[in-house]
Coordinates of C-alpha atoms in Angstrom, one line a residue:
X6 CA 146.9 -1.9 15.7
X7 CA 146.7 -0.5 19.2
X8 CA 144.4 2.2 17.9
X9 CA 142.1 -0.3 16.3
X10 CA 142.0 -2.4 19.5
X11 CA 141.1 0.7 21.6
X12 CA 138.2 1.4 19.3
X13 CA 136.9 -2.1 19.6
X14 CA 137.2 -2.1 23.4
X15 CA 135.3 1.3 23.5
X16 CA 132.5 -0.1 21.4
X17 CA 132.3 -3.2 23.6
X18 CA 131.9 -1.0 26.7
X19 CA 129.1 1.0 25.0
X20 CA 127.3 -2.3 24.0
X21 CA 127.6 -3.5 27.7
X22 CA 125.9 -0.3 28.9
X23 CA 122.9 -0.5 26.5
X24 CA 120.8 -3.0 28.7
X25 CA 121.1 -0.7 31.7
X26 CA 119.8 2.3 29.7
X27 CA 116.9 0.3 28.3
X28 CA 116.0 -1.6 31.5
X29 CA 112.3 -2.1 32.5
X30 CA 111.0 1.2 34.0
X31 CA 107.4 0.1 34.7
X32 CA 105.7 -2.2 37.2
X33 CA 102.1 -3.6 36.6
X34 CA 100.2 -5.4 39.4
X35 CA 97.0 -7.3 39.0
X36 CA 95.1 -10.4 40.3
X37 CA 95.5 -9.6 44.1
X38 CA 93.0 -9.9 47.0
X39 CA 92.2 -6.9 49.2
X40 CA 90.6 -5.9 52.5
X41 CA 87.2 -4.5 51.5
X42 CA 84.9 -2.5 53.9
X43 CA 81.7 -0.7 53.3
X44 CA 80.6 2.1 55.6
X45 CA 77.4 4.0 56.0
X46 CA 77.9 7.8 55.5
X47 CA 76.4 9.6 58.4
X48 CA 76.3 13.2 59.4
X49 CA 79.4 14.3 57.4
X50 CA 81.6 11.4 58.6
X51 CA 82.1 7.6 58.4
X52 CA 79.2 5.9 60.0
X53 CA 78.6 2.3 61.0
X54 CA 80.4 -0.5 59.2
X55 CA 77.9 -2.2 56.9
X56 CA 80.1 -5.2 56.2
X57 CA 83.8 -6.2 55.5
X58 CA 85.8 -9.0 54.0
X59 CA 89.6 -9.5 54.5
X60 CA 91.7 -10.8 51.5
X61 CA 88.8 -10.9 49.2
X62 CA 87.6 -9.7 45.8
X63 CA 83.9 -9.4 46.6
X64 CA 81.6 -8.1 49.3
X65 CA 77.9 -8.3 50.0
X66 CA 76.5 -5.1 51.5
X67 CA 73.2 -5.3 53.3
X68 CA 71.2 -2.2 54.4
X69 CA 67.7 -1.1 55.2
X70 CA 66.9 1.5 52.6
X71 CA 64.1 3.0 54.6
X72 CA 66.4 3.7 57.6
X73 CA 69.1 5.4 55.6
X74 CA 69.2 9.2 55.4
X75 CA 69.9 11.1 52.2
X76 CA 73.3 12.7 51.8
X77 CA 74.5 15.8 50.0
X78 CA 76.2 14.8 46.8
X79 CA 76.7 18.3 45.5
X80 CA 75.4 21.8 45.3
X81 CA 73.2 21.3 42.2
X82 CA 72.8 17.6 42.3
X83 CA 70.1 15.5 43.9
X84 CA 70.7 14.2 47.5
X85 CA 71.0 10.4 47.6
X86 CA 71.5 7.7 50.1
X87 CA 75.3 7.0 50.0
X88 CA 77.9 4.6 51.4
X89 CA 81.7 4.7 51.2
X90 CA 83.7 1.6 50.1
X91 CA 87.3 1.3 51.3
X92 CA 89.7 -1.1 49.4
X93 CA 93.0 -1.6 51.2
X94 CA 96.1 -3.6 50.5
X95 CA 97.7 -1.8 47.5
X96 CA 101.4 -2.3 46.8
X97 CA 103.8 -0.8 49.3
X98 CA 105.7 1.0 46.6
X99 CA 102.7 3.2 45.9
X100 CA 104.1 5.9 48.3
X101 CA 103.9 9.1 46.3
X102 CA 101.1 11.6 46.6
X103 CA 98.8 11.0 43.6
X104 CA 95.4 11.7 42.4
X105 CA 95.8 9.2 39.6
X106 CA 93.0 6.9 40.6
X107 CA 90.6 5.5 38.1
X108 CA 87.3 3.6 38.4
X109 CA 86.4 1.6 35.3
X110 CA 88.8 3.7 33.2
X111 CA 87.4 7.1 34.4
X112 CA 89.3 9.4 36.8
X113 CA 87.8 9.2 40.3
X114 CA 86.2 12.6 41.0
X115 CA 83.3 13.8 43.0
X116 CA 81.5 17.1 43.2
X117 CA 83.4 19.7 45.2
X118 CA 80.3 20.3 47.4
X119 CA 79.8 16.6 48.3
X120 CA 79.9 16.0 52.0
X121 CA 82.4 13.1 51.7
X122 CA 84.8 14.8 49.1
X123 CA 87.8 15.0 51.5
X124 CA 87.6 11.2 52.1
X125 CA 87.6 10.1 48.4
X126 CA 90.8 9.0 46.6
X127 CA 94.1 7.2 47.5
X128 CA 95.5 7.2 51.0
X129 CA 99.2 6.4 50.8
X130 CA 99.6 5.7 54.5
X131 CA 96.8 3.1 54.5
X132 CA 97.5 1.9 51.0
X133 CA 93.8 2.2 50.3
X134 CA 91.3 3.7 47.9
X135 CA 87.9 5.1 49.1
X136 CA 85.1 5.7 46.7
X137 CA 81.3 6.5 47.0
X138 CA 78.5 4.2 46.0
X139 CA 74.7 4.8 46.0
X140 CA 72.4 2.7 48.1
X141 CA 69.3 2.1 46.0
X142 CA 65.9 0.7 46.9
X143 CA 66.2 -2.1 44.4
X144 CA 69.8 -3.1 45.2
X145 CA 72.3 -4.2 42.5
X146 CA 75.5 -6.0 41.8
X147 CA 78.5 -4.3 40.1
X148 CA 82.1 -5.0 39.4
X149 CA 84.6 -2.2 39.8
X150 CA 88.1 -2.0 38.2
X151 CA 90.1 0.3 40.5
X152 CA 93.4 1.5 39.0
X153 CA 96.1 3.4 40.9
X154 CA 99.0 4.9 39.0
X155 CA 102.2 6.4 40.4
X156 CA 105.8 6.9 39.5
X157 CA 108.4 6.1 42.2
X158 CA 112.2 6.4 41.6
X159 CA 111.6 6.6 37.9
X160 CA 109.5 3.4 37.9
X161 CA 105.9 3.8 36.7
X162 CA 103.7 1.6 38.9
X163 CA 100.2 0.6 37.9
X164 CA 98.0 -1.5 40.1
X165 CA 94.5 -2.6 39.2
X166 CA 92.1 -4.2 41.7
X167 CA 89.0 -6.0 40.5
X168 CA 86.2 -5.9 43.2
X169 CA 82.6 -7.1 42.9
X170 CA 80.0 -5.5 45.3
X171 CA 76.5 -6.8 45.8
X172 CA 74.1 -4.4 47.4
X173 CA 71.0 -5.9 49.1
X174 CA 68.1 -3.8 50.5
X175 CA 66.8 -5.7 53.5
X176 CA 63.7 -3.6 54.0
X177 CA 60.4 -5.5 53.6
X178 CA 57.6 -3.7 51.7
X179 CA 53.9 -4.1 52.3
X180 CA 51.0 -3.5 50.0
X181 CA 49.7 0.0 50.1
X182 CA 45.9 0.3 50.8
X183 CA 43.4 3.0 51.6
X184 CA 41.8 3.4 55.0
X185 CA 38.8 5.6 55.8
X186 CA 37.8 7.6 58.8
X187 CA 34.3 6.4 59.8
X188 CA 33.9 8.6 62.8
X189 CA 35.6 11.6 64.5
X190 CA 34.7 12.6 68.0
X191 CA 36.0 15.4 70.2
X192 CA 36.9 14.6 73.8
X193 CA 37.0 18.2 74.8
X194 CA 33.9 20.3 75.6
X195 CA 35.6 23.4 74.3
X196 CA 36.0 22.0 70.9
X197 CA 33.7 20.3 68.4
X198 CA 34.9 18.2 65.5
X199 CA 33.3 16.8 62.4
X200 CA 34.1 15.9 58.8
X201 CA 32.5 17.2 55.6
X202 CA 33.9 15.8 52.4
X203 CA 37.6 16.4 52.4
X204 CA 37.6 18.9 55.2
X205 CA 37.9 18.3 59.0
X206 CA 36.3 21.1 61.0
X207 CA 37.6 22.0 64.5
X208 CA 35.2 24.5 66.1
X209 CA 36.5 26.1 69.3
X210 CA 34.1 27.9 71.8
X211 CA 36.9 30.5 72.4
X212 CA 40.4 30.8 71.0
X213 CA 42.1 27.8 69.3
X214 CA 44.2 25.8 71.7
X215 CA 46.6 22.9 71.8
X216 CA 44.7 20.0 73.3
X217 CA 46.4 16.6 74.1
X218 CA 44.5 13.4 73.2
X219 CA 41.4 15.5 72.4
X220 CA 40.2 13.7 69.2
X221 CA 39.2 10.1 68.8
X222 CA 39.1 8.7 65.3
X223 CA 37.6 5.4 64.2
X224 CA 39.1 3.8 61.1
X225 CA 37.9 1.2 58.6
X226 CA 39.9 -0.8 56.1
X227 CA 39.6 -1.0 52.3
X228 CA 36.6 -3.3 52.7
X229 CA 34.8 -0.9 55.0
X230 CA 35.4 -3.2 58.0
X231 CA 36.8 -2.2 61.4
X232 CA 40.4 -3.3 61.9
X233 CA 40.5 -6.5 63.9
X234 CA 44.2 -7.5 63.6
X235 CA 46.9 -5.6 65.5
X236 CA 47.1 -2.2 63.9
X237 CA 49.5 0.6 64.6
X238 CA 49.0 4.3 63.8
X239 CA 52.1 6.3 62.9
X240 CA 52.9 10.0 62.6
X241 CA 50.5 12.0 60.4
X242 CA 51.8 13.8 57.3
X243 CA 50.8 17.1 55.8
X244 CA 51.8 19.6 53.1
X245 CA 54.2 20.9 55.7
X246 CA 56.0 17.5 56.0
X247 CA 56.0 15.0 58.8
X248 CA 53.5 15.9 61.5
X249 CA 50.3 17.9 61.2
X250 CA 47.8 20.0 63.2
X251 CA 46.3 16.7 64.2
X252 CA 49.0 14.2 65.4
X253 CA 49.9 11.5 67.8
X254 CA 51.4 12.2 71.2
X255 CA 54.4 10.1 70.1
X256 CA 55.7 8.6 66.9
X257 CA 53.3 5.6 66.9
X258 CA 50.7 3.9 68.9
X259 CA 48.5 0.8 68.7
X260 CA 44.8 1.1 67.8
X261 CA 42.3 0.2 70.5
X262 CA 39.3 -1.5 68.8
X263 CA 39.9 0.4 65.5
X264 CA 40.1 3.7 67.4
X265 CA 43.0 6.1 68.0
X266 CA 43.3 9.3 70.1
X267 CA 45.1 12.2 68.5
X268 CA 46.3 15.6 69.9
X269 CA 45.3 18.9 68.3
X270 CA 48.0 21.7 67.9
X271 CA 45.6 24.4 66.7
X272 CA 47.4 27.2 68.6
X273 CA 50.8 26.1 67.2
X274 CA 49.9 25.7 63.6
X275 CA 47.9 28.8 62.6
X276 CA 47.4 29.1 58.9
X277 CA 50.3 26.9 58.0
X278 CA 50.9 24.0 55.6
X279 CA 50.5 21.7 58.6
X280 CA 46.7 22.2 58.3
X281 CA 46.7 21.2 54.6
X282 CA 46.6 17.8 52.9
X283 CA 46.7 15.9 56.3
X284 CA 47.0 12.1 55.9
X285 CA 46.6 9.5 58.6
X286 CA 48.9 6.5 58.4
X287 CA 48.2 2.9 59.7
X288 CA 50.1 -0.4 59.5
X289 CA 49.2 -4.0 60.0
X290 CA 51.4 -7.1 59.6
X291 CA 50.5 -7.3 56.0
X292 CA 49.7 -3.8 54.7
X293 CA 50.3 -0.1 55.0
X294 CA 47.2 2.1 55.0
X295 CA 46.8 5.8 54.2
X296 CA 43.6 7.9 54.3
X297 CA 42.8 10.5 51.7
X298 CA 44.1 14.0 52.2
X299 CA 42.1 16.3 54.4
X300 CA 42.3 20.1 54.9
X301 CA 41.7 21.1 58.5
X302 CA 39.6 24.2 59.1
X303 CA 39.9 25.8 62.5
X304 CA 37.1 28.2 63.6
X305 CA 37.1 30.2 66.8
X306 CA 34.3 31.6 69.0
X307 CA 31.8 29.1 67.8
X308 CA 28.8 28.4 70.1
X309 CA 27.6 24.8 69.9
X310 CA 24.0 24.0 68.9
X311 CA 21.7 23.9 71.9
X312 CA 20.7 20.3 72.5
X313 CA 17.5 21.5 74.4
X314 CA 17.9 18.6 76.8
X315 CA 19.6 15.2 77.0
X316 CA 18.6 11.6 77.4
X317 CA 20.0 8.0 77.6
X318 CA 19.9 6.0 74.3
X319 CA 18.8 3.0 76.5
X320 CA 16.4 2.9 79.4
X321 CA 17.7 -0.3 81.0
X322 CA 20.9 -2.3 80.8
X323 CA 21.9 -5.6 82.4
X324 CA 25.6 -6.2 83.1
X325 CA 27.6 -8.8 85.1
X326 CA 29.7 -8.2 88.1
X327 CA 33.0 -6.9 86.9
X328 CA 31.7 -5.9 83.5
X329 CA 32.2 -2.4 82.2
X330 CA 29.5 -0.5 80.2
X331 CA 29.6 3.0 78.6
X332 CA 26.1 4.5 78.3
X333 CA 25.3 6.6 75.3
X334 CA 23.8 10.1 76.0
X335 CA 22.0 12.0 73.2
X336 CA 20.9 15.6 72.6
X337 CA 17.1 16.0 72.4
X338 CA 17.2 18.7 69.6
X339 CA 20.4 17.6 67.9
X340 CA 19.9 13.8 68.2
X341 CA 23.7 13.5 68.3
X342 CA 25.8 11.8 70.9
X343 CA 27.3 14.1 73.5
X344 CA 30.0 13.6 76.1
X345 CA 28.1 14.0 79.3
X346 CA 29.2 13.2 82.9
X347 CA 27.7 10.1 84.5
X348 CA 26.6 9.9 88.2
X349 CA 25.0 7.4 90.5
X350 CA 21.4 8.2 91.3
X351 CA 20.7 10.1 94.6
X352 CA 17.9 10.6 97.0
X353 CA 16.3 14.0 97.7
X354 CA 19.0 14.7 100.2
X355 CA 21.7 14.0 97.5
X356 CA 22.8 10.8 99.2
X357 CA 23.7 8.0 96.6
X358 CA 21.3 5.1 96.2
X359 CA 22.9 1.6 96.1
X360 CA 26.3 3.0 95.3
X361 CA 27.9 -0.3 96.3
X362 CA 26.3 -1.9 93.2
X363 CA 28.1 0.3 90.7
X364 CA 31.4 2.1 90.3
X365 CA 31.8 5.1 87.9
X366 CA 35.1 5.2 86.1
X367 CA 35.1 8.3 83.8
X368 CA 32.2 7.7 81.4
X369 CA 32.1 3.9 82.1
X370 CA 29.9 2.1 84.6
X371 CA 31.3 -1.0 86.3
X372 CA 29.2 -3.6 88.1
X373 CA 30.7 -4.3 91.5
X374 CA 27.9 -6.1 93.3
X375 CA 24.7 -8.0 92.4
X376 CA 21.7 -5.6 92.6
X377 CA 19.9 -2.7 91.0
X378 CA 21.0 0.9 90.8
X379 CA 20.2 4.0 88.8
X380 CA 22.4 6.5 87.0
X381 CA 21.8 9.9 85.5
X382 CA 23.8 12.2 83.2
X383 CA 24.7 15.9 83.4
X384 CA 25.9 18.1 80.5
X385 CA 27.0 21.7 80.2
X386 CA 27.1 23.4 76.8
X387 CA 30.1 25.6 75.9
X388 CA 27.9 28.6 76.6
X389 CA 27.0 27.3 80.0
X390 CA 23.6 25.8 79.5
X391 CA 23.3 22.8 81.9
X392 CA 21.0 19.8 81.4
X393 CA 20.2 16.7 83.5
X394 CA 18.9 13.5 82.0
X395 CA 16.2 11.3 83.5
X396 CA 17.5 8.2 85.2
X397 CA 18.6 4.9 83.6
X398 CA 18.2 1.5 85.3
X399 CA 21.3 -0.7 85.7
X400 CA 20.8 -4.3 86.7
X401 CA 23.9 -6.1 87.9
X402 CA 23.9 -9.9 87.9
X403 CA 26.3 -12.3 89.7
X404 CA 29.6 -12.6 87.8
X405 CA 32.6 -14.8 88.0
X406 CA 34.1 -15.3 91.5
X407 CA 37.4 -17.1 91.6
X408 CA 39.1 -18.1 94.9
X409 CA 42.2 -20.3 94.4
X410 CA 44.2 -21.7 97.2
X411 CA 47.3 -21.3 95.0
X412 CA 48.0 -18.1 93.2
X413 CA 47.4 -18.0 89.4
X414 CA 49.4 -16.0 86.9
X415 CA 47.7 -13.4 84.9
X416 CA 49.0 -11.0 82.2
X417 CA 48.1 -7.3 81.9
X418 CA 46.3 -6.4 78.7
X419 CA 45.9 -2.6 79.3
X420 CA 48.6 -0.2 78.2
X421 CA 48.9 0.9 81.8
X422 CA 47.0 -0.6 84.7
X423 CA 46.5 1.1 88.1
X424 CA 47.1 -1.0 91.1
X425 CA 44.9 0.1 94.1
X426 CA 45.0 -0.5 97.8
X427 CA 41.4 -1.8 97.8
X428 CA 38.8 -3.3 95.3
X429 CA 37.5 0.0 93.8
X430 CA 38.6 3.2 92.1
X431 CA 37.9 5.1 95.3
X432 CA 40.9 3.4 96.9
X433 CA 44.3 5.1 96.7
X434 CA 46.6 4.1 93.9
X435 CA 49.6 1.9 95.0
X436 CA 51.5 1.7 91.8
X437 CA 50.9 0.8 88.1
X438 CA 51.6 -2.2 85.8
X439 CA 52.7 -2.0 82.2
X440 CA 51.2 -4.0 79.2
X441 CA 52.5 -7.6 79.2
X442 CA 53.5 -7.7 82.8
X443 CA 52.5 -10.8 84.7
X444 CA 51.1 -10.9 88.2
X445 CA 50.0 -13.5 90.8
X446 CA 46.3 -13.3 91.5
X447 CA 45.0 -14.8 94.8
X448 CA 41.3 -14.3 94.1
X449 CA 38.8 -12.5 91.9
X450 CA 35.5 -11.1 93.2
X451 CA 33.1 -8.4 92.1
X452 CA 35.3 -7.5 89.1
X453 CA 38.4 -6.9 91.2
X454 CA 41.5 -9.1 91.3
X455 CA 43.4 -9.4 94.6
X456 CA 47.1 -9.7 93.9
X457 CA 49.5 -11.8 96.0
X458 CA 50.9 -8.6 97.6
X459 CA 47.4 -7.7 98.9
X460 CA 46.7 -4.9 96.4
X461 CA 43.9 -4.9 93.8
X462 CA 43.5 -4.4 90.0
X463 CA 40.4 -4.3 87.7
X464 CA 40.0 -8.0 86.5
X465 CA 38.8 -6.9 83.1
X466 CA 42.3 -5.9 82.1
X467 CA 43.9 -9.3 83.0
X468 CA 44.1 -12.5 81.0
X469 CA 45.0 -15.9 82.6
X470 CA 48.4 -17.4 81.8
X471 CA 48.4 -21.2 82.3
X472 CA 51.8 -22.6 82.9
X473 CA 52.5 -25.7 80.9
X474 CA 49.2 -25.1 79.0
X475 CA 48.5 -26.3 75.5
X476 CA 47.0 -23.4 73.5
X477 CA 45.8 -25.5 70.6
X478 CA 47.7 -23.5 68.1
X479 CA 46.3 -20.1 68.9
X480 CA 47.2 -17.2 66.5
X481 CA 48.9 -14.4 68.4
X482 CA 50.6 -11.2 67.3
X483 CA 53.9 -9.5 68.1
X484 CA 53.5 -6.3 70.1
X485 CA 57.1 -5.0 70.2
X486 CA 59.1 -3.5 67.4
X487 CA 61.6 -6.5 67.2
X488 CA 61.2 -9.8 69.0
X489 CA 64.0 -12.3 69.2
X490 CA 63.2 -15.9 68.3
X491 CA 65.3 -18.5 70.2
X492 CA 66.0 -22.2 70.0
X493 CA 64.9 -22.8 73.5
X494 CA 62.8 -21.2 76.3
X495 CA 65.3 -18.7 77.7
X496 CA 67.7 -15.9 76.7
X497 CA 70.6 -18.3 77.2
X498 CA 69.5 -20.2 74.1
X499 CA 70.8 -19.3 70.6
X500 CA 69.0 -16.8 68.5
X501 CA 67.1 -18.4 65.6
X502 CA 65.7 -15.2 64.0
X503 CA 63.5 -12.1 64.7
X504 CA 59.9 -11.1 64.3
X505 CA 58.5 -7.6 63.7
X506 CA 55.6 -5.9 65.3
X507 CA 52.3 -7.2 64.0
X508 CA 53.7 -10.5 62.7
X509 CA 51.3 -13.4 63.4
X510 CA 52.6 -16.6 65.0
X511 CA 51.0 -19.9 66.1
X512 CA 51.5 -20.7 69.8
X513 CA 51.2 -24.3 70.7
X514 CA 52.4 -24.2 74.4
X515 CA 53.2 -21.6 77.1
X516 CA 55.5 -22.4 80.0
X517 CA 57.3 -20.2 82.5
X518 CA 56.8 -17.0 80.4
X519 CA 58.0 -18.6 77.1
X520 CA 55.7 -19.4 74.2
X521 CA 56.6 -22.4 72.0
X522 CA 55.8 -21.8 68.3
X523 CA 54.5 -24.3 65.9
X524 CA 58.0 -24.5 64.2
X525 CA 59.6 -25.6 67.5
X526 CA 61.2 -22.2 68.4
X527 CA 60.5 -19.9 71.3
X528 CA 59.6 -16.3 72.1
X529 CA 58.9 -14.3 75.2
X530 CA 55.2 -14.6 75.9
X531 CA 54.8 -11.1 77.3
X532 CA 55.4 -9.6 73.8
X533 CA 52.4 -11.5 72.3
X534 CA 48.8 -10.5 72.2
X535 CA 45.6 -12.0 70.6

């Protein structure tokens, strides 16, 4: 009996131990929220944060596709524009080192030569998973099932996070159109320039040189018309990449009456791809323009065709006081325009005649006083033949004279305006004003504006700003890259949005340097131009 009882007790003890042996050895976690952050990948490290959301299961990631750089995704794979997504907040028990991370059922792996490889996977200290995503031009929405597996203390832990990411490309795209070069003109006597078919010829009288702002190109739009709206030129492109033998001094510049000056780097780019397939790029508020491809041919030791004399295209010209006029000088034999120097006519003893009536500013003639004067041109060929033209008559009539007891505000329209100590280019330069700056003008006479500080500027580069004026809904254009739109006339008012360079706006009123738009918002007036 005792033996039987002992056996029964032993069996009971075994049965009591069975639940412990077969206890739950796994742990599954789902339906949680996480801290989600998207980062730009930049120069082999985490870049700027694109967006983040705490305790969430979705995130919208906005980016400008055109501003993103391509990143190395592997040795033999295509470079792409990438971002890294960090999902943090996984269970605290996931403490073991593990590479058991899965995205949509597939093990999370990246190419061993990807720039971001060392950042990808599970971080046990931060309880987070980092994985790469591609930033595309079209944008997309995708849902990711992120699974992390680990065994801790004999317990198999599996946590699955469900995260939805929406990628939005904020870059705005414009219609692509074709521009044409209607005219090319050299501003250097040692170089001639012309276009034949798909080739641009640059002929140097001696060795090829690098010449700043030496070419002036005139562009026309797809309809064969000059550009009238605000138009910007950007860096040229060539078979060699960004930039070419003909390029801007900077990255971009605004056209002046459909014209743009370019520099020539003929000495730098000798027989390189930067001379081939050169394309000129323009942009308006509504379209992007490209010219056809040109091959640039550089020739050295080329003597120009002898013009056999020079003459003015006009015999007489009437201008107003303050008006600027650029006379056209032609070659007798070539019948082509040439860049001659202009001078005020002189007597036999070389003293100027009526030089108070005109002022010569480079190749331009400016009327400074009512009267009559004569000008002549002088030109030297690149092989040192010198020609003088016959004289041309300039009649200057009375122009606007403004004399206000109270100063009036004017805005500078030139890219840079010299301020002089007297009313003429012969006076010393005092300082300069930038485009968009406003000045107080005490009076205007003979084409020169006297400022409130006693100095002078050329009146042709000023436009009147009437405080509290109604502009009758004038259309104006943004001149800076990004212009803040505010809810009131001042920087203390809340921001209502932004405008980009070239955008057109309707201005209904200008007061104290702020323009009121037709939708009731405000922008700084100095960044607008007609």
